[in-house]
CSV table of C-alpha atoms and ligand atoms in Angstrom, one decimal:
chain,number,residue,atom,x,y,z
A,1,MET,CA,22.6,-28.3,-61.4
A,2,SER,CA,24.0,-30.0,-64.4
A,3,LEU,CA,22.1,-33.1,-65.6
A,4,ASN,CA,24.7,-34.0,-68.2
A,5,SER,CA,28.2,-35.4,-68.3
A,6,SER,CA,30.8,-32.8,-68.6
A,7,THR,CA,33.7,-34.9,-69.8
A,8,ILE,CA,33.6,-38.0,-71.9
A,9,ASN,CA,36.7,-39.9,-73.0
A,10,GLY,CA,39.0,-37.0,-71.8
A,11,GLU,CA,40.8,-36.6,-68.6
A,12,PRO,CA,39.1,-38.2,-65.6
A,13,ILE,CA,36.9,-35.8,-63.7
A,14,ALA,CA,38.5,-35.0,-60.4
A,15,ALA,CA,35.8,-35.4,-57.7
A,16,ASP,CA,35.6,-35.2,-53.9
A,17,VAL,CA,33.0,-37.9,-54.0
A,18,VAL,CA,31.3,-40.0,-56.6
A,19,ILE,CA,27.8,-41.3,-55.7
A,20,VAL,CA,26.8,-44.4,-57.6
A,21,GLY,CA,23.0,-44.3,-57.8
A,22,ALA,CA,20.5,-41.4,-58.0
A,23,GLY,CA,17.7,-43.0,-56.0
A,24,PRO,CA,16.3,-41.2,-52.9
A,25,CYS,CA,19.3,-42.2,-50.8
A,26,GLY,CA,22.0,-41.2,-53.3
A,27,LEU,CA,20.2,-37.8,-53.7
A,28,PHE,CA,20.0,-37.3,-50.0
A,29,GLN,CA,23.7,-38.3,-49.7
A,30,ALA,CA,24.5,-35.3,-51.9
A,31,PHE,CA,22.6,-33.1,-49.5
A,32,GLU,CA,24.3,-34.3,-46.4
A,33,LEU,CA,27.7,-33.9,-48.1
A,34,GLY,CA,26.8,-30.5,-49.3
A,35,LEU,CA,26.0,-29.4,-45.7
A,36,LEU,CA,29.6,-30.3,-44.8
A,37,GLY,CA,31.0,-28.4,-47.8
A,38,ILE,CA,31.8,-31.5,-49.9
A,39,SER,CA,30.7,-31.6,-53.5
A,40,ALA,CA,29.5,-34.7,-55.3
A,41,HIS,CA,29.1,-36.2,-58.7
A,42,ILE,CA,26.1,-38.6,-59.1
A,43,VAL,CA,26.0,-41.3,-61.7
A,44,ASP,CA,23.0,-43.4,-62.6
A,45,SER,CA,22.3,-45.9,-65.3
A,46,LEU,CA,18.8,-44.6,-65.7
A,47,PRO,CA,18.1,-41.5,-67.7
A,48,ALA,CA,16.3,-39.7,-64.8
A,49,PRO,CA,17.0,-39.5,-61.1
A,50,GLY,CA,14.7,-41.2,-58.5
A,51,GLY,CA,15.7,-44.9,-58.5
A,52,GLN,CA,12.8,-47.2,-57.6
A,53,CYS,CA,10.5,-44.3,-56.7
A,54,THR,CA,10.6,-42.9,-60.2
A,55,GLU,CA,11.0,-46.2,-62.1
A,56,LEU,CA,8.7,-48.5,-60.2
A,57,TYR,CA,6.0,-46.5,-58.4
A,58,PRO,CA,6.0,-42.8,-59.3
A,59,ASP,CA,2.3,-42.2,-58.7
A,60,LYS,CA,2.0,-44.2,-55.5
A,61,PRO,CA,1.8,-42.4,-52.2
A,62,ILE,CA,4.4,-43.0,-49.4
A,63,TYR,CA,3.2,-42.5,-45.9
A,64,ASP,CA,6.4,-43.0,-43.8
A,65,ILE,CA,8.5,-40.0,-44.6
A,66,PRO,CA,8.9,-37.9,-41.5
A,67,ALA,CA,6.8,-34.8,-41.4
A,68,LEU,CA,5.2,-35.6,-44.7
A,69,PRO,CA,2.0,-37.5,-43.8
A,70,VAL,CA,1.6,-38.5,-47.5
A,71,CYS,CA,4.0,-37.9,-50.4
A,72,GLY,CA,3.9,-39.2,-53.9
A,73,ALA,CA,7.0,-41.2,-54.8
A,74,GLN,CA,7.9,-38.9,-57.7
A,75,GLU,CA,7.0,-35.9,-55.6
A,76,LEU,CA,9.6,-37.1,-53.0
A,77,VAL,CA,12.2,-37.3,-55.7
A,78,ASP,CA,11.3,-33.8,-57.0
A,79,ARG,CA,11.5,-32.4,-53.5
A,80,LEU,CA,14.9,-34.0,-53.0
A,81,MET,CA,16.1,-32.6,-56.3
A,82,GLN,CA,15.0,-29.2,-55.0
A,83,GLN,CA,16.6,-29.7,-51.7
A,84,ILE,CA,20.0,-30.5,-53.1
A,85,LYS,CA,20.0,-27.7,-55.7
A,86,PRO,CA,22.1,-25.3,-53.6
A,87,PHE,CA,25.0,-27.8,-53.6
A,88,LYS,CA,25.0,-28.1,-57.4
A,89,PRO,CA,25.8,-31.9,-57.7
A,90,GLN,CA,26.7,-32.9,-61.2
A,91,PHE,CA,24.6,-35.7,-62.7
A,92,HIS,CA,25.8,-38.2,-65.2
A,93,LEU,CA,22.6,-40.0,-66.2
A,94,GLY,CA,22.0,-42.9,-68.5
A,95,GLN,CA,25.5,-44.3,-67.6
A,96,GLU,CA,26.2,-47.5,-65.7
A,97,VAL,CA,29.3,-47.5,-63.5
A,98,VAL,CA,31.2,-50.5,-64.8
A,99,GLU,CA,34.7,-50.1,-63.5
A,100,PHE,CA,36.0,-49.3,-60.0
A,101,ALA,CA,39.6,-49.6,-58.7
A,102,ARG,CA,41.4,-48.3,-55.6
A,103,ARG,CA,44.7,-46.8,-56.6
A,104,ASP,CA,47.8,-47.1,-54.5
A,105,GLU,CA,47.7,-43.6,-53.1
A,106,GLY,CA,44.1,-44.2,-51.8
A,107,ARG,CA,42.0,-42.4,-54.5
A,108,PHE,CA,39.5,-44.2,-56.7
A,109,SER,CA,39.3,-44.7,-60.4
A,110,ILE,CA,35.7,-45.1,-61.6
A,111,ALA,CA,34.4,-45.4,-65.2
A,112,THR,CA,31.0,-45.7,-66.8
A,113,ALA,CA,30.0,-47.7,-69.8
A,114,ALA,CA,29.6,-44.4,-71.7
A,115,GLY,CA,33.3,-43.7,-71.1
A,116,THR,CA,33.1,-41.0,-68.4
A,117,ARG,CA,35.9,-41.4,-65.9
A,118,PHE,CA,36.4,-40.1,-62.4
A,119,ASP,CA,39.3,-39.7,-60.0
A,120,ALA,CA,37.5,-39.7,-56.7
A,121,GLY,CA,38.6,-39.1,-53.1
A,122,ALA,CA,35.7,-41.2,-51.8
A,123,VAL,CA,32.9,-43.3,-53.2
A,124,VAL,CA,29.3,-43.8,-52.0
A,125,ILE,CA,27.5,-46.8,-53.4
A,126,ALA,CA,23.8,-46.0,-53.3
A,127,ALA,CA,22.9,-48.6,-56.0
A,128,GLY,CA,19.7,-49.9,-54.4
A,129,VAL,CA,18.7,-53.2,-55.8
A,130,GLY,CA,21.2,-52.8,-58.7
A,131,SER,CA,21.0,-51.0,-62.0
A,132,PHE,CA,17.8,-51.4,-63.9
A,133,GLN,CA,18.1,-53.3,-67.1
A,134,ALA,CA,15.5,-53.6,-69.9
A,135,ARG,CA,14.0,-57.1,-70.1
A,136,ARG,CA,15.1,-58.5,-73.4
A,137,ILE,CA,12.8,-59.9,-76.1
A,138,GLY,CA,14.2,-63.4,-75.8
A,139,ILE,CA,14.0,-64.6,-79.4
A,140,GLU,CA,16.9,-66.2,-81.2
A,141,GLY,CA,19.4,-63.7,-82.8
A,142,ALA,CA,17.9,-60.7,-81.0
A,143,GLU,CA,21.3,-59.6,-79.5
A,144,GLN,CA,22.8,-59.1,-82.9
A,145,PHE,CA,20.2,-56.4,-83.7
A,146,GLU,CA,20.3,-54.7,-80.4
A,147,GLY,CA,20.5,-50.9,-80.9
A,148,ASN,CA,20.4,-51.5,-84.6
A,149,GLY,CA,16.9,-52.7,-85.4
A,150,ILE,CA,15.8,-53.7,-81.9
A,151,LEU,CA,15.4,-50.9,-79.4
A,152,TYR,CA,14.8,-51.1,-75.6
A,153,ARG,CA,14.8,-47.3,-75.2
A,154,VAL,CA,14.1,-44.5,-77.6
A,155,LYS,CA,17.0,-42.1,-77.6
A,156,ASP,CA,16.2,-40.1,-80.7
A,157,VAL,CA,12.7,-40.2,-81.9
A,158,GLY,CA,13.7,-38.5,-85.1
A,159,THR,CA,15.3,-41.7,-86.3
A,160,LEU,CA,11.9,-43.4,-86.2
A,161,GLU,CA,10.1,-40.9,-88.4
A,162,GLY,CA,8.6,-42.6,-91.5
A,163,LYS,CA,9.7,-46.1,-90.4
A,164,ARG,CA,7.7,-49.3,-90.0
A,165,LEU,CA,7.6,-50.0,-86.3
A,166,VAL,CA,6.5,-53.0,-84.3
A,167,ILE,CA,6.1,-52.1,-80.6
A,168,PHE,CA,6.0,-54.9,-78.0
A,169,GLY,CA,4.5,-54.4,-74.5
A,170,GLY,CA,1.3,-53.5,-72.6
A,171,GLY,CA,2.5,-51.0,-70.0
A,172,ASP,CA,2.7,-47.2,-70.1
A,173,SER,CA,6.0,-47.0,-72.0
A,174,ALA,CA,4.7,-49.2,-74.8
A,175,LEU,CA,1.4,-47.3,-75.0
A,176,ASP,CA,3.0,-43.8,-74.7
A,177,TRP,CA,5.4,-44.5,-77.5
A,178,THR,CA,2.6,-46.2,-79.6
A,179,LEU,CA,0.5,-43.0,-79.4
A,180,GLU,CA,3.5,-40.7,-80.0
A,181,LEU,CA,4.7,-42.6,-83.0
A,182,ALA,CA,1.4,-43.4,-84.6
A,183,ALA,CA,1.4,-40.0,-86.3
A,184,ARG,CA,5.1,-39.9,-87.2
A,185,ALA,CA,6.0,-43.5,-88.3
A,186,ARG,CA,5.1,-45.1,-91.7
A,187,SER,CA,3.3,-47.8,-89.8
A,188,VAL,CA,2.8,-48.9,-86.1
A,189,THR,CA,1.8,-52.3,-84.9
A,190,LEU,CA,1.4,-52.9,-81.2
A,191,VAL,CA,1.9,-56.5,-80.0
A,192,HIS,CA,0.9,-57.5,-76.5
A,193,ARG,CA,0.7,-61.0,-75.0
A,194,ARG,CA,-2.7,-60.4,-73.4
A,195,ALA,CA,-6.0,-58.6,-74.2
A,196,GLU,CA,-5.6,-56.6,-70.9
A,197,PHE,CA,-3.1,-53.7,-70.7
A,198,ARG,CA,-1.3,-52.4,-67.6
A,199,ALA,CA,-1.1,-48.9,-69.2
A,200,ALA,CA,-3.3,-45.9,-68.2
A,201,PRO,CA,-6.9,-46.6,-69.4
A,202,ALA,CA,-7.0,-43.3,-71.3
A,203,SER,CA,-4.0,-44.4,-73.4
A,204,VAL,CA,-5.5,-47.8,-74.1
A,205,ALA,CA,-8.8,-46.2,-75.2
A,206,ARG,CA,-6.9,-43.8,-77.5
A,207,MET,CA,-4.9,-46.7,-79.0
A,208,LYS,CA,-8.2,-48.6,-79.7
A,209,GLN,CA,-9.6,-45.5,-81.4
A,210,LEU,CA,-6.5,-45.4,-83.7
A,211,VAL,CA,-6.9,-49.1,-84.5
A,212,ALA,CA,-10.6,-48.6,-85.3
A,213,ALA,CA,-9.7,-45.7,-87.5
A,214,GLY,CA,-7.3,-47.9,-89.4
A,215,ARG,CA,-4.2,-45.8,-88.4
A,216,MET,CA,-2.4,-48.6,-86.6
A,217,ARG,CA,-2.8,-52.3,-85.8
A,218,CYS,CA,-2.8,-54.2,-82.6
A,219,PHE,CA,-2.3,-58.0,-82.0
A,220,GLU,CA,-2.7,-60.2,-79.0
A,221,ALA,CA,0.4,-62.3,-79.7
A,222,LEU,CA,3.9,-63.4,-78.7
A,223,PRO,CA,7.1,-62.7,-80.6
A,224,GLN,CA,8.2,-65.9,-82.4
A,225,ALA,CA,11.1,-65.3,-84.8
A,226,LEU,CA,13.0,-62.5,-86.3
A,227,ILE,CA,13.0,-62.0,-90.1
A,228,SER,CA,16.2,-60.7,-91.6
A,229,VAL,CA,17.4,-60.1,-95.1
A,230,ASP,CA,21.1,-59.9,-95.8
A,231,GLY,CA,21.9,-59.3,-92.2
A,232,THR,CA,19.4,-56.5,-91.8
A,233,LEU,CA,16.3,-56.7,-89.7
A,234,ALA,CA,13.2,-56.9,-91.9
A,235,GLY,CA,10.5,-57.9,-89.5
A,236,VAL,CA,9.2,-60.3,-87.0
A,237,ASN,CA,6.9,-63.3,-86.9
A,238,ILE,CA,4.4,-63.3,-84.1
A,239,LYS,CA,2.2,-66.1,-82.9
A,240,ALA,CA,-1.4,-64.9,-82.1
A,241,ALA,CA,-3.6,-66.2,-79.3
A,242,ASP,CA,-5.5,-68.3,-81.9
A,243,GLY,CA,-2.3,-70.0,-83.0
A,244,ALA,CA,-2.0,-68.1,-86.3
A,245,VAL,CA,1.4,-66.8,-87.3
A,246,HIS,CA,1.7,-63.4,-88.8
A,247,ALA,CA,4.7,-62.0,-90.5
A,248,LEU,CA,5.1,-58.3,-89.7
A,249,GLU,CA,7.4,-56.2,-91.8
A,250,ALA,CA,9.4,-53.8,-89.7
A,251,ASP,CA,12.5,-51.5,-89.8
A,252,HIS,CA,12.6,-51.4,-86.0
A,253,LEU,CA,11.2,-53.4,-83.1
A,254,LEU,CA,10.6,-51.4,-80.0
A,255,VAL,CA,10.5,-53.6,-76.9
A,256,PHE,CA,9.0,-52.4,-73.6
A,257,PHE,CA,8.9,-55.4,-71.4
A,258,GLY,CA,9.8,-53.4,-68.3
A,259,LEU,CA,13.0,-53.3,-66.3
A,260,HIS,CA,14.7,-55.6,-63.8
A,261,PRO,CA,17.4,-54.8,-61.4
A,262,LYS,CA,20.9,-56.3,-61.7
A,263,LEU,CA,23.6,-55.9,-59.1
A,264,GLY,CA,26.0,-56.2,-62.0
A,265,PRO,CA,29.6,-55.0,-61.8
A,266,ILE,CA,29.4,-54.0,-58.1
A,267,ALA,CA,29.5,-57.6,-57.1
A,268,GLU,CA,33.0,-57.8,-58.7
A,269,TRP,CA,34.6,-54.9,-57.0
A,270,GLY,CA,36.1,-56.9,-54.2
A,271,LEU,CA,33.9,-55.4,-51.4
A,272,GLU,CA,32.5,-57.8,-48.8
A,273,LEU,CA,29.0,-59.0,-49.6
A,274,GLU,CA,26.3,-60.7,-47.7
A,275,ARG,CA,23.4,-62.1,-49.7
A,276,LYS,CA,24.3,-59.9,-52.7
A,277,VAL,CA,24.4,-56.6,-50.7
A,278,LEU,CA,27.3,-54.7,-49.2
A,279,LYS,CA,28.3,-55.2,-45.6
A,280,VAL,CA,28.8,-51.9,-43.8
A,281,ASP,CA,29.5,-50.7,-40.2
A,282,THR,CA,26.8,-48.7,-38.4
A,283,GLU,CA,29.1,-45.9,-37.4
A,284,LYS,CA,30.0,-44.6,-40.9
A,285,PHE,CA,28.3,-47.0,-43.2
A,286,GLN,CA,31.7,-47.8,-44.7
A,287,THR,CA,32.2,-51.0,-46.7
A,288,SER,CA,35.1,-53.4,-46.2
A,289,LEU,CA,37.2,-51.0,-48.2
A,290,PRO,CA,38.1,-47.7,-46.4
A,291,GLY,CA,36.8,-44.7,-48.5
A,292,VAL,CA,34.0,-46.7,-50.0
A,293,PHE,CA,30.7,-46.2,-48.3
A,294,ALA,CA,27.2,-47.7,-49.0
A,295,VAL,CA,23.8,-46.3,-48.1
A,296,GLY,CA,20.2,-47.4,-48.9
A,297,ASP,CA,19.0,-50.7,-50.1
A,298,ILE,CA,22.4,-51.8,-51.3
A,299,ASN,CA,23.8,-52.2,-47.7
A,300,THR,CA,23.3,-54.6,-44.8
A,301,TYR,CA,24.1,-54.5,-41.1
A,302,PRO,CA,22.4,-56.1,-38.1
A,303,GLY,CA,18.8,-54.9,-38.0
A,304,LYS,CA,18.9,-53.3,-41.5
A,305,LYS,CA,15.5,-52.3,-42.9
A,306,LYS,CA,15.2,-51.4,-46.6
A,307,LEU,CA,13.3,-48.1,-46.0
A,308,ILE,CA,14.0,-44.7,-47.4
A,309,LEU,CA,14.0,-43.3,-43.8
A,310,SER,CA,16.9,-45.7,-42.9
A,311,GLY,CA,18.8,-44.7,-46.0
A,312,PHE,CA,18.5,-41.0,-45.1
A,313,HIS,CA,19.9,-41.7,-41.6
A,314,GLU,CA,22.8,-43.7,-43.1
A,315,ALA,CA,23.6,-40.9,-45.6
A,316,ALA,CA,23.9,-38.4,-42.7
A,317,LEU,CA,26.4,-40.5,-40.8
A,318,ALA,CA,28.2,-41.6,-44.0
A,319,ALA,CA,28.8,-37.9,-44.8
A,320,PHE,CA,30.7,-37.4,-41.5
A,321,GLY,CA,32.6,-40.6,-42.2
A,322,ILE,CA,33.5,-39.3,-45.7
A,323,GLN,CA,34.5,-35.9,-44.3
A,324,HIS,CA,36.9,-37.7,-41.9
A,325,HIS,CA,38.2,-39.9,-44.7
A,326,LEU,CA,38.9,-36.9,-46.9
A,327,TYR,CA,40.2,-34.5,-44.2
A,328,PRO,CA,41.4,-36.6,-41.3
A,329,GLN,CA,42.9,-33.6,-39.5
A,330,LYS,CA,39.7,-31.6,-39.5
A,331,ARG,CA,37.8,-31.4,-36.2
A,332,GLN,CA,34.2,-32.4,-36.6
A,333,PHE,CA,31.4,-30.2,-35.2
A,334,LEU,CA,27.8,-31.0,-35.2
A,335,GLN,CA,26.0,-27.9,-36.5
A,336,TYR,CA,22.3,-27.2,-36.8
A,337,THR,CA,21.0,-26.0,-40.1
A,338,THR,CA,18.7,-23.6,-38.1
A,339,THR,CA,21.6,-21.7,-36.6
A,340,SER,CA,24.8,-22.4,-38.4
A,341,PRO,CA,26.0,-19.3,-40.5
A,342,ILE,CA,28.3,-21.5,-42.6
A,343,MET,CA,25.4,-23.9,-43.4
A,344,HIS,CA,23.2,-21.0,-44.3
A,345,GLN,CA,25.9,-19.8,-46.7
A,346,ARG,CA,26.1,-23.2,-48.3
A,347,LEU,CA,22.4,-23.5,-48.5
A,348,GLY,CA,22.1,-19.9,-49.9
A,349,VAL,CA,19.9,-18.9,-46.9
A,350,PRO,CA,20.2,-15.1,-46.2
A,351,ASP,CA,21.2,-14.5,-42.5
B,401,FAD,C1,6.3,-50.6,-54.9
B,401,FAD,C2,7.3,-50.1,-53.8
B,401,FAD,C3,6.8,-49.3,-52.8
B,401,FAD,C4,7.6,-48.9,-51.8
B,401,FAD,N1,7.1,-48.1,-50.8
B,401,FAD,C5,8.0,-47.7,-49.8
B,401,FAD,C6,7.5,-46.9,-48.7
B,401,FAD,O1,6.3,-46.6,-48.6
B,401,FAD,N2,8.4,-46.4,-47.8
B,401,FAD,C7,9.7,-46.7,-47.9
B,401,FAD,O2,10.5,-46.2,-47.0
B,401,FAD,N3,10.2,-47.4,-48.9
B,401,FAD,C8,9.4,-47.9,-49.8
B,401,FAD,N4,9.9,-48.7,-50.9
B,401,FAD,C9,11.3,-49.0,-50.9
B,401,FAD,C10,12.1,-47.8,-51.4
B,401,FAD,O3,11.7,-47.4,-52.7
B,401,FAD,C11,13.6,-48.1,-51.4
B,401,FAD,O4,14.0,-48.4,-50.0
B,401,FAD,C12,14.4,-47.0,-51.9
B,401,FAD,O5,14.1,-46.7,-53.2
B,401,FAD,C13,15.9,-47.3,-51.8
B,401,FAD,O6,16.6,-46.2,-52.3
B,401,FAD,P1,18.1,-46.3,-52.8
B,401,FAD,O7,18.4,-44.9,-53.2
B,401,FAD,O8,18.9,-47.0,-51.8
B,401,FAD,O9,18.0,-47.2,-54.1
B,401,FAD,P2,17.1,-47.2,-55.4
B,401,FAD,O10,15.9,-46.4,-55.3
B,401,FAD,O11,17.0,-48.6,-55.9
B,401,FAD,O12,18.1,-46.4,-56.5
B,401,FAD,C14,19.3,-47.0,-56.8
B,401,FAD,C15,19.8,-46.4,-58.1
B,401,FAD,O13,21.1,-46.9,-58.4
B,401,FAD,C16,21.3,-47.0,-59.8
B,401,FAD,N5,22.4,-48.0,-60.0
B,401,FAD,C17,22.5,-49.2,-59.5
B,401,FAD,N6,23.7,-49.8,-60.0
B,401,FAD,C18,24.3,-48.8,-60.7
B,401,FAD,C19,25.5,-48.8,-61.5
B,401,FAD,N7,26.4,-49.8,-61.5
B,401,FAD,N8,25.8,-47.6,-62.2
B,401,FAD,C20,24.9,-46.6,-62.2
B,401,FAD,N9,23.7,-46.6,-61.5
B,401,FAD,C21,23.4,-47.7,-60.8
B,401,FAD,C22,19.9,-47.6,-60.2
B,401,FAD,O14,19.7,-47.4,-61.6
B,401,FAD,C23,18.9,-46.8,-59.3
B,401,FAD,O15,18.5,-45.6,-60.0
B,401,FAD,C24,9.0,-49.2,-51.9
B,401,FAD,C25,9.5,-49.9,-52.9
B,401,FAD,C26,8.7,-50.4,-53.9
B,401,FAD,C27,9.2,-51.2,-55.1
């Protein structure tokens, strides 16, 4: 199973199906398509599969997955990844799907912000509550330094070696990177708006040890203004809880204020929406545009419940709808995975 894009800025990748979103429902969609012999490319704006389960509550237990009395959210994603392995879906992670168009002959052109392009026979939108975006720092002029002084995600830790860093946030990402970089950066200062941290207590304790040992600093403060010299970021002023303003020199600000979902470009693709989600039928979970299906939290229909279980059912029926869309002449049979030789072959199960 490839977790990387195979083609960037070249010819569009020819795909049976492109699945937008690698949350639990997008992953299970790849499984249901695989059973029918249909391959899929899966695109997600996050750097790892799992959607809300991975991003929002990886360590929490889920109790309503059939036949699994209790299952950790990340465990569920890991199990789904294992289950879809025989079908070798190709992943394109860390890429938001930003363009979508139906071409005259009925196929779909899809493009990501990273420049990967697809020519797809059908599309499944499994975009959940939208693509997760980093919460921005919200001080004047911050946009101009985004990616170049102000970072919302660490892509290459090597570029931060020996640098003066100010890290904002109080959750696990902020603390994990603080601990990781304390030994590698020239200086690390952690800034959090409150005295209490949301991060794992062990990480907070370790950070406090580093502060006590004089190896880093920590402030209870809010960002106030950027300091720049000749157009280059030089630091940040912070306002402490006691009202004092401190000027912190910095080559980079690392901001970990969490993520928020944004429906984003999907709202502009001309598909019928109801309260910011996609209207589908309950036979095939097809949107208002033939060939474009929607499963999971992103869809709505009478009685819809935003549960993983519902998304799994939707994916099973959508797969049959997609098969009919791609191969209208083909007769459809319901086969059991227990007994079907062709499904065994696809699953790699010895008969
Ligand atoms: C705290 C919490 C606890 C929960 N507990 C339960 C529970 O016990 N049982 C249960 O059934 N449900 C539970 N849920 C709900 C469950 O997590 C959702 O129903 C489920 O995640 C929906 O899956 P999905 O695949 O539809 O979407 P998501 O999990 O939201 O995944 C969608 C993916 O699409 C990606 N995406 C969106 N737009 C784009 C784009 N334009 N380009 C590329 N990628 C895009 C996103 O980055 C995301 O990774 C819980 C939710 C939360 C927040």
